[in-house]
Amino acid sequence: MRQPLVIANWKMNMTLSETEEFVRRFAQEDMGSSSVEMVICAPFIALSLLGTLLQQTSLLLGAQNMHWEKEGAFTGEISPLMLREIGVCFVIAGHSERRIQFGETDGQVARKVAAAFAFGLIPILCVGENDEERLTGKTEAVIQRQLLAAVSAMEQEQERHKLIVAYEPVWAIGTGTPAHSGDAAAAAAFIRSLLHEKWGERAVDVRILYGGSVNPENITAYTGRPEIDGALVGNSSLKPASYAAMVRAVAAGRGD
Ligand code: PGA
């Protein structure tokens, strides 16, 4: 059984005081004994603080990016070793905002995914087509290229089934226009079939999420699908009540 999860991607939001306030208010939410895994991917500058604050909670810590080298002359970068040291467990790799705005390539994403495993971090690999690619019928080709490039460097990796893949169509991110849940489920099934071809039965353990304009009202349309194991959420994850509502909705949908 794959454990469902709701990952918050705070992007370049939340100051340190807002971060403290989020944790304080989230602690007041009634989360019951939910089996849903909860991960907060915060800006680098808040990770150390969160590493301490989250010790009293069941929220887990994630980063939004990292370099693939352990250390060295890479001005402005953060290494996997640094993330491990402060209690980070997850790291997003290849988010479309990094691919598009910062020119991150498939090759760099592959190195990040491999480095994450090498340092005991779980990569959250983002794949997904843009609007033009969708309209010209290239969705599967784009997913296939991004996915296979990213997992190419981890053929011998024992832990590779811990990989998390987020299907995030670029046109659905931050637009208020989410993908149709049936299309998202088809993309998730396609991702699993590609991993199955490469890895065989172990691919069954990989968690596949949907991301793009997910909110408390629509989240279960995705997580209610057997192909989709959770969500990667931007805007709607910034408010503790909204994040808590999404986690509760997923848990209720699973019969917790
Ligand atoms: P959104 O962002 O929920 O604000 O659309 C999702 C993401 O970019 O991961």
CSV table of C-alpha atoms and ligand atoms in Angstrom, one decimal:
chain,number,residue,atom,x,y,z
A,1,MET,CA,0.0,0.0,0.0
A,2,ARG,CA,1.3,3.4,-1.0
A,3,GLN,CA,1.0,6.0,1.8
A,4,PRO,CA,-0.9,9.0,0.5
A,5,LEU,CA,0.8,12.4,0.9
A,6,VAL,CA,0.1,16.1,0.5
A,7,ILE,CA,3.2,18.1,-0.2
A,8,ALA,CA,3.2,21.9,0.3
A,9,ASN,CA,5.4,23.8,-2.1
A,10,TRP,CA,5.8,27.2,-0.6
A,11,LYS,CA,7.9,28.5,-3.5
A,12,MET,CA,9.3,32.0,-2.7
A,13,ASN,CA,6.8,32.8,0.0
A,14,MET,CA,6.8,32.9,3.8
A,15,THR,CA,9.2,35.0,5.9
A,16,LEU,CA,10.6,33.5,9.0
A,17,SER,CA,7.9,35.1,11.2
A,18,GLU,CA,5.2,33.8,8.8
A,19,THR,CA,6.8,30.4,9.0
A,20,GLU,CA,6.6,30.4,12.8
A,21,GLU,CA,3.0,31.6,12.6
A,22,PHE,CA,2.1,28.8,10.2
A,23,VAL,CA,3.5,26.1,12.5
A,24,ARG,CA,1.8,27.6,15.5
A,25,ARG,CA,-1.6,27.8,13.8
A,26,PHE,CA,-1.2,24.4,12.2
A,27,ALA,CA,-0.6,22.9,15.6
A,28,GLN,CA,-4.1,24.0,16.6
A,29,GLU,CA,-5.7,22.1,13.7
A,30,ASP,CA,-7.4,18.9,14.6
A,31,MET,CA,-5.6,16.3,12.3
A,32,GLY,CA,-6.9,13.2,14.1
A,33,SER,CA,-4.7,10.1,13.5
A,34,SER,CA,-4.4,10.6,9.7
A,35,SER,CA,-2.3,8.2,7.7
A,36,VAL,CA,-1.5,11.0,5.2
A,37,GLU,CA,2.1,12.0,5.0
A,38,MET,CA,2.6,15.7,5.2
A,39,VAL,CA,5.6,17.5,3.8
A,40,ILE,CA,6.5,21.2,3.8
A,41,CYS,CA,8.9,22.3,1.1
A,42,ALA,CA,10.0,25.7,2.4
A,43,PRO,CA,12.5,28.3,1.2
A,44,PHE,CA,16.1,27.4,2.1
A,45,ILE,CA,16.4,30.2,4.7
A,46,ALA,CA,13.5,28.8,6.7
A,47,LEU,CA,14.6,25.1,6.6
A,48,SER,CA,16.8,25.3,9.7
A,49,LEU,CA,14.2,27.0,11.8
A,50,LEU,CA,11.5,24.5,10.5
A,51,GLY,CA,13.8,21.6,11.3
A,52,THR,CA,13.6,22.6,14.9
A,53,LEU,CA,9.9,23.7,15.0
A,54,LEU,CA,8.6,20.5,13.2
A,55,GLN,CA,10.2,18.2,15.7
A,56,GLN,CA,7.0,18.5,17.8
A,57,THR,CA,4.7,17.8,14.8
A,58,SER,CA,4.1,15.1,12.2
A,59,LEU,CA,5.1,17.5,9.4
A,60,LEU,CA,8.1,16.5,7.4
A,61,LEU,CA,10.7,18.8,5.9
A,62,GLY,CA,11.5,19.3,2.2
A,63,ALA,CA,13.6,21.6,0.1
A,64,GLN,CA,12.6,23.1,-3.2
A,65,ASN,CA,15.9,22.6,-5.0
A,66,MET,CA,19.5,21.8,-4.4
A,67,HIS,CA,22.8,21.4,-6.2
A,68,TRP,CA,24.0,17.9,-7.0
A,69,GLU,CA,27.6,18.3,-5.6
A,70,LYS,CA,28.4,17.8,-1.9
A,71,GLU,CA,30.4,21.0,-1.7
A,72,GLY,CA,32.6,23.3,-3.8
A,73,ALA,CA,32.8,26.5,-5.8
A,74,PHE,CA,29.1,26.9,-6.7
A,75,THR,CA,28.2,30.4,-5.5
A,76,GLY,CA,24.6,30.7,-4.3
A,77,GLU,CA,23.9,27.0,-4.3
A,78,ILE,CA,23.0,24.6,-1.5
A,79,SER,CA,24.2,21.1,-1.3
A,80,PRO,CA,22.5,17.8,-0.4
A,81,LEU,CA,24.8,17.4,2.6
A,82,MET,CA,23.7,20.8,4.0
A,83,LEU,CA,20.1,19.8,3.6
A,84,ARG,CA,20.6,16.5,5.4
A,85,GLU,CA,22.4,18.1,8.3
A,86,ILE,CA,19.3,20.2,9.2
A,87,GLY,CA,16.8,17.4,9.0
A,88,VAL,CA,15.5,17.7,5.4
A,89,CYS,CA,14.1,14.5,4.1
A,90,PHE,CA,12.6,15.4,0.7
A,91,VAL,CA,13.7,17.6,-2.2
A,92,ILE,CA,11.8,18.8,-5.3
A,93,ALA,CA,13.7,18.3,-8.5
A,94,GLY,CA,12.9,19.7,-11.9
A,95,HIS,CA,9.9,21.9,-10.9
A,96,SER,CA,8.8,23.6,-14.1
A,97,GLU,CA,9.4,27.1,-12.6
A,98,ARG,CA,13.1,26.1,-12.4
A,99,ARG,CA,13.2,24.5,-15.8
A,100,ILE,CA,11.5,27.5,-17.5
A,101,GLN,CA,12.8,30.5,-15.5
A,102,PHE,CA,16.2,29.2,-14.6
A,103,GLY,CA,17.0,27.0,-17.6
A,104,GLU,CA,17.3,23.8,-15.6
A,105,THR,CA,17.9,21.0,-18.1
A,106,ASP,CA,16.9,17.3,-18.0
A,107,GLY,CA,20.6,16.4,-17.5
A,108,GLN,CA,20.8,18.6,-14.4
A,109,VAL,CA,17.6,17.3,-13.0
A,110,ALA,CA,18.9,13.7,-13.5
A,111,ARG,CA,22.0,14.7,-11.4
A,112,LYS,CA,19.9,16.2,-8.7
A,113,VAL,CA,17.7,13.1,-8.5
A,114,ALA,CA,20.8,10.8,-8.3
A,115,ALA,CA,22.4,13.1,-5.7
A,116,ALA,CA,19.3,13.1,-3.6
A,117,PHE,CA,19.4,9.3,-3.3
A,118,ALA,CA,23.1,9.4,-2.7
A,119,PHE,CA,22.6,11.6,0.4
A,120,GLY,CA,19.5,9.8,1.7
A,121,LEU,CA,17.0,12.4,0.5
A,122,ILE,CA,13.8,11.5,-1.3
A,123,PRO,CA,13.4,13.3,-4.6
A,124,ILE,CA,10.1,14.7,-5.7
A,125,LEU,CA,10.6,14.7,-9.5
A,126,CYS,CA,8.2,17.1,-11.4
A,127,VAL,CA,7.3,16.4,-15.0
A,128,GLY,CA,4.6,17.9,-17.2
A,129,GLU,CA,3.8,19.5,-20.5
A,130,ASN,CA,3.2,23.2,-21.3
A,131,ASP,CA,0.1,24.5,-23.0
A,132,GLU,CA,1.5,24.4,-26.5
A,133,GLU,CA,2.7,20.8,-26.0
A,134,ARG,CA,-0.7,19.8,-24.7
A,135,LEU,CA,-2.5,21.4,-27.7
A,136,THR,CA,-0.2,19.7,-30.2
A,137,GLY,CA,-0.6,16.2,-28.6
A,138,LYS,CA,2.8,16.0,-27.1
A,139,THR,CA,1.9,15.4,-23.5
A,140,GLU,CA,3.1,11.8,-23.3
A,141,ALA,CA,6.2,12.5,-25.3
A,142,VAL,CA,7.2,15.3,-22.9
A,143,ILE,CA,6.5,13.2,-19.8
A,144,GLN,CA,8.4,10.3,-21.2
A,145,ARG,CA,11.5,12.5,-22.1
A,146,GLN,CA,11.6,14.2,-18.7
A,147,LEU,CA,10.9,11.1,-16.7
A,148,LEU,CA,13.4,8.8,-18.4
A,149,ALA,CA,16.1,11.4,-18.5
A,150,ALA,CA,15.7,12.0,-14.7
A,151,VAL,CA,15.8,8.3,-13.7
A,152,SER,CA,18.6,7.4,-16.1
A,153,ALA,CA,21.3,8.0,-13.5
A,154,MET,CA,19.7,5.7,-10.9
A,155,GLU,CA,19.6,2.3,-12.6
A,156,GLN,CA,21.5,0.6,-9.8
A,157,GLU,CA,19.8,2.5,-7.0
A,158,GLN,CA,18.4,0.1,-4.4
A,159,GLU,CA,16.0,2.7,-3.0
A,160,ARG,CA,14.6,4.0,-6.3
A,161,HIS,CA,11.1,2.8,-5.5
A,162,LYS,CA,11.1,5.6,-2.9
A,163,LEU,CA,11.1,8.1,-5.7
A,164,ILE,CA,8.1,10.5,-5.8
A,165,VAL,CA,6.9,11.7,-9.2
A,166,ALA,CA,4.6,14.7,-9.5
A,167,TYR,CA,2.7,15.2,-12.7
A,168,GLU,CA,2.4,18.9,-13.0
A,169,PRO,CA,1.1,20.3,-16.3
A,170,VAL,CA,2.7,23.7,-16.6
A,171,TRP,CA,-0.6,25.3,-17.8
A,172,ALA,CA,-2.3,24.3,-14.6
A,173,ILE,CA,0.2,25.7,-12.1
A,174,GLY,CA,-0.9,28.8,-10.4
A,175,THR,CA,-3.6,29.5,-13.0
A,176,GLY,CA,-6.8,28.3,-11.2
A,177,THR,CA,-7.3,25.9,-14.1
A,178,PRO,CA,-6.5,22.5,-12.9
A,179,ALA,CA,-6.2,19.5,-15.1
A,180,HIS,CA,-9.3,17.3,-15.5
A,181,SER,CA,-8.9,14.5,-12.9
A,182,GLY,CA,-9.3,11.8,-15.6
A,183,ASP,CA,-6.5,13.3,-17.6
A,184,ALA,CA,-4.3,13.6,-14.5
A,185,ALA,CA,-5.0,9.9,-13.7
A,186,ALA,CA,-4.2,8.9,-17.3
A,187,ALA,CA,-0.9,10.8,-17.0
A,188,ALA,CA,-0.1,9.1,-13.7
A,189,ALA,CA,-0.9,5.7,-15.2
A,190,PHE,CA,1.4,6.5,-18.1
A,191,ILE,CA,4.2,7.4,-15.7
A,192,ARG,CA,3.8,4.2,-13.8
A,193,SER,CA,3.8,2.2,-17.0
A,194,LEU,CA,7.1,3.7,-18.0
A,195,LEU,CA,8.6,3.0,-14.6
A,196,HIS,CA,7.3,-0.5,-14.8
A,197,GLU,CA,8.9,-1.1,-18.1
A,198,LYS,CA,12.2,0.0,-16.7
A,199,TRP,CA,12.1,-1.4,-13.1
A,200,GLY,CA,9.5,-4.1,-13.2
A,201,GLU,CA,7.4,-4.8,-10.0
A,202,ARG,CA,9.3,-2.3,-7.8
A,203,ALA,CA,7.6,0.5,-9.8
A,204,VAL,CA,4.4,-0.3,-7.9
A,205,ASP,CA,5.8,1.4,-4.8
A,206,VAL,CA,6.6,4.7,-6.5
A,207,ARG,CA,4.2,7.5,-5.4
A,208,ILE,CA,2.8,9.5,-8.1
A,209,LEU,CA,1.1,12.9,-7.4
A,210,TYR,CA,-0.8,15.5,-9.2
A,211,GLY,CA,0.0,19.2,-8.9
A,212,GLY,CA,-1.5,22.3,-10.5
A,213,SER,CA,-4.2,24.5,-8.9
A,214,VAL,CA,-5.1,21.9,-6.3
A,215,ASN,CA,-7.2,23.3,-3.4
A,216,PRO,CA,-9.3,21.9,-0.5
A,217,GLU,CA,-12.4,21.7,-2.7
A,218,ASN,CA,-10.9,19.7,-5.6
A,219,ILE,CA,-8.1,17.6,-4.0
A,220,THR,CA,-10.1,14.4,-3.6
A,221,ALA,CA,-11.1,14.5,-7.3
A,222,TYR,CA,-7.4,13.6,-7.8
A,223,THR,CA,-6.6,11.5,-4.7
A,224,GLY,CA,-9.8,9.6,-5.1
A,225,ARG,CA,-8.3,8.1,-8.2
A,226,PRO,CA,-6.4,4.9,-7.6
A,227,GLU,CA,-3.6,6.1,-10.0
A,228,ILE,CA,-2.9,9.2,-7.9
A,229,ASP,CA,-1.3,9.0,-4.5
A,230,GLY,CA,-1.4,12.6,-3.4
A,231,ALA,CA,-0.9,16.2,-4.4
A,232,LEU,CA,1.9,18.8,-4.7
A,233,VAL,CA,0.3,22.1,-3.8
A,234,GLY,CA,1.5,25.7,-4.1
A,235,ASN,CA,-0.9,28.5,-3.4
A,236,SER,CA,-3.4,26.6,-1.3
A,237,SER,CA,-0.7,25.3,1.0
A,238,LEU,CA,0.3,28.7,2.3
A,239,LYS,CA,-2.5,28.9,4.9
A,240,PRO,CA,-2.5,26.4,7.7
A,241,ALA,CA,-6.3,26.0,7.6
A,242,SER,CA,-6.3,25.3,3.9
A,243,TYR,CA,-3.3,22.9,4.1
A,244,ALA,CA,-5.0,21.1,7.0
A,245,ALA,CA,-8.3,20.9,5.1
A,246,MET,CA,-6.6,19.2,2.2
A,247,VAL,CA,-4.9,16.6,4.4
A,248,ARG,CA,-8.2,15.9,6.2
A,249,ALA,CA,-10.0,15.6,2.9
A,250,VAL,CA,-7.5,13.1,1.6
A,251,ALA,CA,-7.6,11.1,4.8
A,252,ALA,CA,-11.4,11.1,4.8
A,253,GLY,CA,-11.4,9.9,1.2
A,254,ARG,CA,-9.2,7.0,2.3
A,255,GLY,CA,-11.5,6.1,5.1
A,256,ASP,CA,-9.1,7.1,7.9
B,1,PGA,P1,-0.2,25.7,-7.5
B,1,PGA,O1,1.3,25.2,-7.6
B,1,PGA,O2,-0.9,24.8,-6.5
B,1,PGA,O3,-0.1,27.1,-6.9
B,1,PGA,O4,-0.8,25.6,-8.8
B,1,PGA,C1,1.6,23.9,-7.7
B,1,PGA,C2,3.1,23.7,-7.9
B,1,PGA,O5,3.7,24.5,-8.6
B,1,PGA,O6,3.7,22.8,-7.3
